[in-house]
C-alpha positions as CSV (number, residue, x, y, z in Angstrom):
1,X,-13.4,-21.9,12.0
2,X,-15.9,-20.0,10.2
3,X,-15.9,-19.3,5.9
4,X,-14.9,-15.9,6.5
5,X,-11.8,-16.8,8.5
6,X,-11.1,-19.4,6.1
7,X,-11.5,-16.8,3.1
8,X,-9.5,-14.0,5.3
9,X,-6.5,-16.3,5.7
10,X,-6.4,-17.5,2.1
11,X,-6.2,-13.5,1.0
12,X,-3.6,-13.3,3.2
13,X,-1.7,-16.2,2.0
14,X,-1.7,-15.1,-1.6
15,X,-0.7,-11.9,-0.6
16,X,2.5,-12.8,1.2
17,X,3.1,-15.5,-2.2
18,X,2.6,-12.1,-4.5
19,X,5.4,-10.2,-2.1
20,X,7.8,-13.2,-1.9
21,X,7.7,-13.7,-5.2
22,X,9.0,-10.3,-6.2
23,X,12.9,-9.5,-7.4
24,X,12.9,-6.2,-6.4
25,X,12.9,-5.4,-2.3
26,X,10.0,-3.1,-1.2
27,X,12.2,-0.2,0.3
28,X,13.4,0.1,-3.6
29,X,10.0,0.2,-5.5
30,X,9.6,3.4,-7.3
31,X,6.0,2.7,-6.4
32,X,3.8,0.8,-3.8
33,X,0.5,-0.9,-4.0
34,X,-1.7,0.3,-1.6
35,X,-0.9,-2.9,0.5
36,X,2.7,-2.9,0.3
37,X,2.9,0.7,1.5
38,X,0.4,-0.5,4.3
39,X,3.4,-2.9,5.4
40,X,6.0,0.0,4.3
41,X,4.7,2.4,6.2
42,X,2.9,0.6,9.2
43,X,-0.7,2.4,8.3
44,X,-3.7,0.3,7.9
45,X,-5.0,-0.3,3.9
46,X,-8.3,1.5,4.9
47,X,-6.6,4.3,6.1
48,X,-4.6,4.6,3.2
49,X,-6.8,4.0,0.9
50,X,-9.0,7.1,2.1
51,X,-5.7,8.8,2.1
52,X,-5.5,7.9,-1.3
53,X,-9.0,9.3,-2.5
54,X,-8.8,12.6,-0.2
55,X,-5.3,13.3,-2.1
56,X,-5.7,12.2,-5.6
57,X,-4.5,15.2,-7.2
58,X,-1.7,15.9,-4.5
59,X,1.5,13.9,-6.9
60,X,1.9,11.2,-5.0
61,X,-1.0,8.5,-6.6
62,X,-0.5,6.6,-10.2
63,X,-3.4,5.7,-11.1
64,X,-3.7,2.3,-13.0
65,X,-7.3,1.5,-14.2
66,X,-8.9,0.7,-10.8
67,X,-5.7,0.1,-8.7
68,X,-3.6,3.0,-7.1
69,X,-0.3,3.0,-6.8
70,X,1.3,5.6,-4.3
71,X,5.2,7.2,-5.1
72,X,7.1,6.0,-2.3
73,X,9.3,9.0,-1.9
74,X,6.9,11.6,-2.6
75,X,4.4,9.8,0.3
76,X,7.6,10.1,2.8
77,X,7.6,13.4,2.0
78,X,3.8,13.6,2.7
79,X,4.1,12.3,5.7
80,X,6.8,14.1,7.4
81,X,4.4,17.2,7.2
82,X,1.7,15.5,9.2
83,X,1.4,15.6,12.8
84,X,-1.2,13.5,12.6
85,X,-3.3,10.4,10.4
């Protein structure tokens, strides 16, 4: 077990703390951090975070100092007119 693995699974376990730890469900959340609409939507962070950047003007993005939030509805909506990611 390498540092990195270590380090990878520590991020991870924080990460699932911050979600349980939250009193409102995810599938109600006005708005999504990049890492819960990953789990929401079943995309990978680095995708949406790309996603994110190529569409920061498009309604969908709050943007909080460094960290992006993305509308939940508004992304649906988004997403039904792609064909593709």
């Amino acid at each position: 077990v390498g540092i990195a693995e270590i380090y990878k699974q520590m991020k991870k376990d924080r990460r699932m703390i911050a979600m349980e730890s939250n009193k409102v469900p995810i599938w109600e959340k006005y708005a999504l951090t990049v890492f819960e609409a990953s789990a929401y939507f079943n995309i990978g962070e680095k995708k949406l975070r790309r996603i994110v950047t190529d569409n920061i003007d498009t309604g969908f993005i709050i943007q909080n100092g460094v960290k992006f939030l993305i509308k939940r509805k508004q992304f649906e909506t988004f997403l039904e007119n792609l064909t593709a990611i």
